[in-house]
XYZ file of C-alpha atoms in Angstrom:
477
model
C -2.503 -39.129 81.093
C -2.720 -35.955 78.995
C 1.064 -35.852 78.737
C 1.051 -39.439 77.422
C -1.431 -38.571 74.634
C 0.589 -35.487 73.665
C 3.771 -37.526 73.378
C 1.982 -40.061 71.205
C 0.721 -37.351 68.802
C 4.205 -35.838 68.470
C 5.720 -39.235 67.756
C 3.068 -39.961 65.121
C 3.609 -36.567 63.444
C 7.394 -37.076 63.316
C 6.941 -40.521 61.838
C 4.784 -39.122 59.025
C 7.420 -36.482 58.230
C 10.123 -39.142 58.012
C 7.985 -41.260 55.690
C 7.234 -38.295 53.355
C 10.902 -37.316 53.261
C 11.911 -40.895 52.478
C 9.415 -41.076 49.601
C 10.549 -37.751 48.144
C 14.186 -38.754 48.313
C 13.364 -41.913 46.442
C 11.792 -40.042 43.510
C 14.283 -39.181 40.722
C 14.357 -35.418 40.192
C 15.588 -33.751 36.967
C 16.502 -30.197 37.806
C 17.177 -27.695 35.045
C 20.288 -25.608 34.748
C 19.636 -24.669 31.060
C 19.160 -20.949 30.852
C 18.361 -20.986 27.131
C 17.800 -23.326 24.216
C 17.378 -21.636 20.842
C 18.240 -21.730 17.137
C 20.549 -19.105 15.648
C 18.246 -18.363 12.691
C 14.529 -17.632 12.492
C 14.114 -17.256 8.725
C 15.936 -19.250 6.084
C 15.834 -19.004 2.283
C 16.926 -22.018 0.260
C 17.052 -22.963 -3.386
C 15.771 -26.343 -4.484
C 18.497 -28.977 -3.813
C 20.481 -26.496 -1.715
C 21.729 -27.275 1.799
C 22.494 -24.880 4.625
C 23.762 -25.320 8.172
C 22.326 -23.662 11.241
C 22.831 -24.279 14.941
C 20.795 -25.315 17.933
C 22.386 -23.513 20.877
C 22.258 -24.791 24.453
C 23.280 -22.609 27.398
C 23.561 -24.489 30.695
C 23.167 -28.224 31.346
C 20.693 -30.776 32.681
C 21.419 -33.621 35.031
C 19.344 -35.861 32.757
C 19.484 -36.653 29.047
C 17.069 -34.924 26.640
C 16.138 -35.485 23.013
C 15.127 -32.568 20.761
C 13.243 -33.469 17.564
C 12.144 -31.243 14.681
C 8.490 -31.071 13.683
C 8.342 -30.024 9.993
C 5.043 -28.595 8.775
C 5.608 -29.697 5.150
C 8.140 -32.540 4.956
C 7.944 -32.492 1.149
C 9.439 -28.960 1.100
C 12.372 -29.172 3.522
C 14.307 -31.841 5.386
C 16.440 -31.474 8.531
C 19.466 -33.700 9.145
C 19.670 -35.010 11.798
C 15.946 -34.990 12.556
C 16.678 -35.561 16.273
C 19.410 -34.308 18.584
C 20.410 -36.038 21.813
C 21.466 -33.732 24.648
C 23.421 -35.721 27.267
C 22.910 -35.107 30.955
C 25.675 -34.180 33.390
C 26.364 -35.267 36.951
C 27.727 -31.797 37.681
C 25.640 -29.376 35.576
C 27.404 -26.208 34.455
C 25.112 -23.188 34.445
C 27.139 -21.096 31.984
C 28.469 -23.583 29.451
C 27.422 -23.051 25.799
C 27.017 -26.080 23.558
C 26.032 -25.965 19.871
C 24.613 -28.665 17.619
C 24.783 -28.423 13.810
C 21.612 -29.048 11.804
C 21.590 -29.270 8.007
C 18.518 -27.962 6.144
C 17.908 -29.381 2.665
C 15.479 -27.769 0.191
C 13.408 -30.457 -1.503
C 10.746 -28.466 -3.384
C 9.595 -24.817 -3.562
C 7.253 -23.535 -0.894
C 6.983 -22.264 2.676
C 7.210 -24.393 5.801
C 7.417 -23.771 9.522
C 9.577 -26.011 11.676
C 8.999 -26.302 15.413
C 10.835 -28.407 17.990
C 9.747 -30.881 20.665
C 11.717 -32.167 23.642
C 11.438 -35.514 25.448
C 10.963 -36.094 28.260
C 8.556 -33.180 28.336
C 8.294 -30.603 31.058
C 11.975 -29.765 31.364
C 12.222 -26.916 28.876
C 9.698 -24.823 26.957
C 10.390 -24.732 23.210
C 7.226 -22.868 22.146
C 9.268 -19.879 20.972
C 11.886 -21.971 19.160
C 11.036 -22.275 15.453
C 12.401 -21.718 11.939
C 10.517 -20.329 8.929
C 11.906 -21.958 5.793
C 11.318 -20.684 2.254
C 12.451 -22.832 -0.656
C 12.471 -21.250 -4.126
C 13.296 -22.115 -7.701
C 15.492 -19.149 -8.603
C 17.458 -16.528 -6.726
C 17.334 -14.285 -9.831
C 13.529 -14.193 -9.661
C 13.815 -13.322 -5.978
C 16.082 -10.347 -6.803
C 13.815 -9.181 -9.641
C 10.814 -9.379 -7.332
C 12.659 -7.355 -4.696
C 13.566 -4.642 -7.239
C 9.980 -4.565 -8.503
C 8.802 -3.949 -4.970
C 10.909 -0.812 -4.693
C 9.913 0.406 -8.173
C 6.183 0.228 -7.499
C 6.752 1.760 -4.070
C 8.427 4.754 -5.756
C 5.799 4.908 -8.526
C 2.960 5.033 -6.015
C 4.805 7.602 -3.892
C 5.462 9.941 -6.840
C 1.966 9.494 -8.307
C 0.520 12.265 -6.120
C 2.625 15.048 -7.608
C 1.361 15.309 -11.221
C -2.038 16.383 -9.868
C -0.428 18.909 -7.539
C 1.615 20.312 -10.443
C -1.397 20.590 -12.764
C -3.385 22.413 -10.094
C -0.499 24.809 -9.558
C 0.016 25.422 -13.272
C -3.670 26.015 -14.011
C -4.292 27.872 -10.743
C -7.507 25.881 -10.721
C -8.863 22.620 -9.320
C -11.888 22.589 -11.606
C -12.261 19.030 -12.868
C -10.821 17.388 -9.753
C -13.554 15.652 -7.794
C -13.734 16.640 -4.133
C -15.367 13.357 -3.083
C -12.275 11.569 -4.370
C -10.030 13.821 -2.284
C -12.156 13.419 0.841
C -12.187 9.635 0.525
C -8.458 9.635 -0.166
C -7.512 11.575 2.962
C -9.794 9.397 5.094
C -8.292 6.226 3.625
C -4.686 7.283 4.079
C -5.392 8.524 7.608
C -6.758 5.083 8.524
C -3.823 3.406 6.789
C -1.360 5.614 8.685
C -3.005 4.739 12.000
C -2.727 1.041 11.234
C 0.911 1.217 10.136
C 2.141 3.523 12.898
C 0.307 1.565 15.579
C 1.784 -1.780 14.570
C 5.250 -0.381 13.883
C 5.807 1.903 16.883
C 3.627 0.536 19.703
C 5.329 -2.249 21.662
C 2.074 -3.146 23.414
C 0.224 -3.632 20.124
C 3.151 -5.618 18.741
C 3.060 -7.901 21.790
C -0.656 -8.365 21.286
C -0.117 -9.214 17.625
C 2.636 -11.746 18.328
C 0.568 -13.359 21.074
C -2.067 -14.090 18.423
C 0.447 -14.955 15.700
C 3.515 -16.218 17.565
C 5.462 -17.337 14.494
C 4.644 -14.392 12.218
C 6.643 -11.352 11.245
C 5.415 -7.833 11.811
C 3.307 -7.153 8.684
C 4.241 -3.451 8.750
C 7.684 -2.352 7.627
C 9.293 1.083 7.644
C 8.512 1.721 3.970
C 4.814 1.090 4.707
C 4.903 3.758 7.412
C 6.679 6.205 5.109
C 4.287 5.624 2.221
C 1.116 6.107 4.268
C 2.369 9.268 5.992
C 3.711 10.686 2.731
C 0.431 9.914 0.941
C -1.507 11.712 3.678
C 0.812 14.714 3.403
C 0.534 14.905 -0.406
C -3.254 14.604 -0.240
C -3.376 17.431 2.308
C -1.376 19.610 -0.109
C -3.946 18.906 -2.836
C -6.803 19.719 -0.461
C -5.074 22.988 0.472
C -4.940 23.877 -3.227
C -8.724 23.499 -3.332
C -9.019 26.397 -0.876
C -6.511 28.573 -2.743
C -7.253 28.075 -6.433
C -10.404 28.463 -8.473
C -12.900 25.695 -7.817
C -16.196 27.149 -9.087
C -19.099 25.577 -7.172
C -17.395 22.242 -6.477
C -17.807 20.707 -3.034
C -18.053 17.325 -1.335
C -21.399 15.792 -2.263
C -24.091 14.815 0.222
C -23.498 11.154 -0.617
C -19.797 11.578 0.008
C -20.437 13.242 3.352
C -22.739 10.428 4.432
C -20.203 7.756 3.479
C -17.367 9.597 5.212
C -19.522 10.257 8.265
C -20.383 6.577 8.576
C -16.743 5.524 8.307
C -15.607 8.188 10.759
C -18.340 7.048 13.145
C -17.113 3.458 13.029
C -13.554 4.611 13.730
C -14.554 6.890 16.620
C -16.817 4.301 18.275
C -14.119 1.631 17.947
C -11.500 3.956 19.431
C -13.806 4.830 22.329
C -14.532 1.176 23.090
C -10.811 0.373 22.900
C -10.036 3.304 25.192
C -12.541 1.925 27.700
C -10.722 -1.410 27.669
C -13.583 -3.329 26.046
C -11.792 -3.794 22.724
C -8.172 -4.605 21.983
C -6.256 -1.821 20.266
C -5.106 -4.351 17.691
C -8.739 -4.932 16.744
C -9.241 -1.173 16.448
C -6.327 -1.004 14.011
C -7.820 -3.889 12.056
C -11.070 -1.926 11.742
C -9.036 1.017 10.422
C -7.506 -1.243 7.781
C -10.979 -2.471 6.765
C -12.094 1.138 6.294
C -9.066 1.723 4.067
C -9.943 -1.335 1.968
C -13.531 -0.148 1.515
C -12.341 3.307 0.454
C -9.965 1.793 -2.101
C -12.935 0.037 -3.681
C -15.067 3.161 -4.109
C -12.807 6.215 -4.197
C -12.369 6.348 -7.997
C -16.095 6.131 -8.744
C -16.893 9.844 -8.121
C -14.060 11.031 -10.396
C -15.001 8.636 -13.193
C -18.638 9.734 -12.998
C -17.644 13.410 -12.986
C -15.534 12.922 -16.112
C -18.502 11.212 -17.746
C -20.890 14.048 -16.884
C -18.468 16.723 -18.088
C -17.416 14.669 -21.119
C -13.911 15.830 -20.285
C -10.880 14.880 -18.204
C -9.577 18.449 -18.008
C -8.308 19.077 -14.489
C -7.729 15.386 -13.730
C -4.077 14.354 -14.006
C -3.405 11.485 -16.379
C 0.147 11.338 -14.986
C -1.256 10.186 -11.675
C -3.095 7.390 -13.473
C -0.041 6.255 -15.430
C 2.092 6.027 -12.287
C -0.670 4.233 -10.416
C -1.026 1.823 -13.333
C 2.720 1.143 -13.350
C 2.707 0.527 -9.602
C -0.352 -1.707 -9.701
C 0.930 -3.707 -12.669
C 4.290 -4.325 -11.017
C 2.553 -5.294 -7.776
C 0.431 -7.936 -9.518
C 3.455 -9.094 -11.537
C 5.466 -9.425 -8.329
C 2.711 -11.558 -6.807
C 2.763 -13.745 -9.923
C 6.549 -14.181 -9.849
C 6.504 -15.012 -6.145
C 3.700 -17.526 -6.627
C 5.760 -19.293 -9.301
C 9.070 -19.054 -7.457
C 7.626 -20.478 -4.232
C 4.992 -22.685 -5.900
C 2.458 -20.847 -3.767
C -0.523 -20.347 -6.068
C -2.876 -21.012 -3.171
C -1.793 -17.762 -1.510
C -1.936 -15.941 -4.849
C -5.581 -16.775 -5.459
C -6.459 -17.276 -1.807
C -5.591 -13.692 -0.833
C -8.666 -12.364 -2.588
C -8.460 -9.008 -0.846
C -4.974 -8.065 -1.999
C -5.316 -9.518 -5.476
C -8.834 -8.171 -5.956
C -7.937 -4.648 -4.852
C -4.889 -4.586 -7.110
C -6.902 -5.792 -10.083
C -9.763 -3.404 -9.294
C -7.400 -0.414 -9.259
C -5.908 -1.476 -12.597
C -9.379 -1.666 -14.144
C -10.106 1.899 -13.049
C -6.720 3.081 -14.340
C -7.491 1.596 -17.759
C -10.929 3.221 -17.704
C -9.425 6.647 -16.932
C -6.898 6.217 -19.756
C -9.760 5.413 -22.147
C -11.674 8.458 -20.946
C -8.670 10.700 -21.521
C -7.407 9.388 -24.860
C -10.490 7.833 -26.481
C -13.836 8.993 -25.133
C -13.078 12.663 -24.461
C -9.806 13.239 -26.293
C -11.088 16.286 -28.214
C -11.880 18.196 -25.054
C -8.517 19.592 -24.081
C -7.374 22.293 -21.744
C -6.193 25.362 -23.688
C -3.190 27.453 -22.665
C -1.504 30.402 -24.348
C 2.082 30.016 -25.403
C 3.814 33.245 -24.427
C 6.666 32.548 -26.822
C 4.445 33.165 -29.863
C 1.678 35.726 -29.795
C -1.688 34.276 -30.613
C -0.558 30.662 -30.443
C -2.587 28.357 -28.244
C -1.188 25.069 -27.019
C -3.120 22.216 -25.446
C -1.941 20.154 -22.518
C -1.292 17.375 -25.006
C 1.250 19.498 -26.869
C -0.783 20.172 -30.046
C -0.688 23.757 -31.359
C -3.750 25.613 -32.590
C -4.253 28.983 -34.310
C -7.106 31.439 -34.180
C -8.924 31.673 -37.505
C -11.539 34.444 -37.923
C -14.703 33.259 -39.614
C -17.629 35.393 -40.774
C -21.071 34.050 -41.466
C -22.562 35.588 -44.575
C -26.199 36.310 -45.290
C -26.595 32.830 -46.759
C -25.441 31.308 -43.468
C -22.263 29.869 -44.977
C -18.947 30.667 -43.282
C -16.482 32.881 -45.137
C -12.847 33.103 -44.059
C -11.395 36.599 -43.772
C -8.379 37.113 -46.022
C -7.254 40.586 -45.072
C -6.811 42.913 -42.149
C -9.936 43.333 -40.108
C -11.331 44.629 -36.880
C -13.489 41.801 -35.649
C -14.543 43.718 -32.555
C -13.488 46.880 -30.881
C -11.621 44.982 -28.187
C -8.814 43.558 -30.233
C -7.059 43.941 -33.561
C -6.093 41.064 -35.828
C -3.539 40.693 -38.538
C -4.036 37.795 -40.915
C -1.065 35.988 -42.399
C -0.535 32.682 -44.172
C 0.941 29.698 -42.328
C 0.991 26.140 -43.669
C -1.724 26.904 -46.198
C -4.085 28.265 -43.555
C -5.081 31.780 -42.690
C -3.385 32.469 -39.404
C -4.497 35.256 -37.116
C -2.029 36.774 -34.707
C -3.685 38.366 -31.717
C -2.534 41.854 -30.783
C -3.120 42.949 -27.218
C -3.933 41.132 -24.020
C -7.686 41.619 -24.011
C -8.451 38.749 -26.397
C -6.158 36.484 -24.427
C -8.081 37.206 -21.272
C -11.384 36.666 -23.064
C -10.340 33.323 -24.495
C -8.717 32.272 -21.262
C -11.992 32.768 -19.421
C -14.270 31.430 -22.132
C -12.304 28.462 -23.395
C -10.181 27.383 -20.437
C -11.950 28.331 -17.250
C -15.536 27.817 -18.339
C -14.616 24.756 -20.392
C -16.663 25.766 -23.438
C -16.168 23.894 -26.664
C -13.087 25.022 -28.622
C -15.453 25.894 -31.496
C -17.289 28.856 -30.015
C -19.701 29.747 -32.822
C -21.963 32.736 -32.630
C -24.617 32.299 -35.308
C -26.377 34.910 -37.409
C -25.586 36.942 -40.506
C -22.338 38.892 -40.487
C -21.629 37.993 -36.838
C -17.960 37.188 -36.211
C -16.889 34.037 -34.421
C -13.579 32.437 -33.555
C -12.726 28.891 -34.487
C -9.676 26.903 -33.414
C -7.990 24.951 -36.156
C -4.975 22.717 -35.885
């Protein structure tokens, strides 16, 4: 009896297996032998009314027919012909065969558009990574000009650090250069270098970025890495000069230390959280870039305020400002040309951060130029010209001469017209030059005195000592 029940169960189980096998055999199965389906171009530049061919490449075959269709983000910008491609199936699929299909792209109007692809029936091949970024523009000449402008402002910004370094070296002094500005600068470029190097060199961070932005390019290029590292290096040279040359009582202010401490704290906490695995390293780099943006907004304020308090720009390089102004102007002009060429004014005004920072820097550059040439133009740095004894030349190139002036008993100045001994530390010989009494200085002692009084201590060029019959020295052009 038990054997009979066992035989019945085995027969029932076998019958179910036969039924399942029969059903499965009756279902049509499309099995995939395509190893790859891709386009041979990811980025395409077109002029308006221009056409260009590219290829959809198929490696391997299916045993069923497929249809690949293009999904154009902005159909008014670009058109693909044909819009759909039929891929025939094969009874004997070849795993290694390569088949190409020509697609013609036609530029209809300027702009940017992404094109993705869909396949029907779905489920046979994944086309999520197959796309084309199309840029249609008015003029190729504008594109070339914009490209050249990019390199010019890159060079201008890179070279802009060296006029300040040269002035510090020539004066053997950093008096007039604000230390808060330097501290903010090195912090900003350090954060910028971290961001650029992380996104450019780290494969893990790149993978994380592309997982969030699958159809984007890496926003960091090699020239970005070079600029940030070079800027950090040049700023470190300037900071080193602050320890070598005369600086008087200058130091980083308490306010500057608090601001820098807060920013450094944000960076350190973010790095610690990322190291613990609670924050993505890409987000940490984004925080570094935000710190850099904040520093760009405020870093010029301490220097501008210092110039205002001193009523002088002596010690602050105007060459740095000119180069920064050239770079910033070309950057904004490039954005304007690109917005016109691609009819992309939304991005021009929509990217408030980039446009606002560029405009903000230009405003400060103009303000520094006004400080140097308008507000405080009479307060110049004085240097002796060794080629002509007694001649003093300003950093603007104007030449001045020492004119001895005596104050008489009535308080009115009287110009000396003959040889005199103004003090026992130097001897003067008066001659006539261009209708003025010109005093040639004999000996080095007066040069040292004037160098300390007029240049280092930044006293007014007219150093008048009042009182009857008391000599004074006045600089006249």
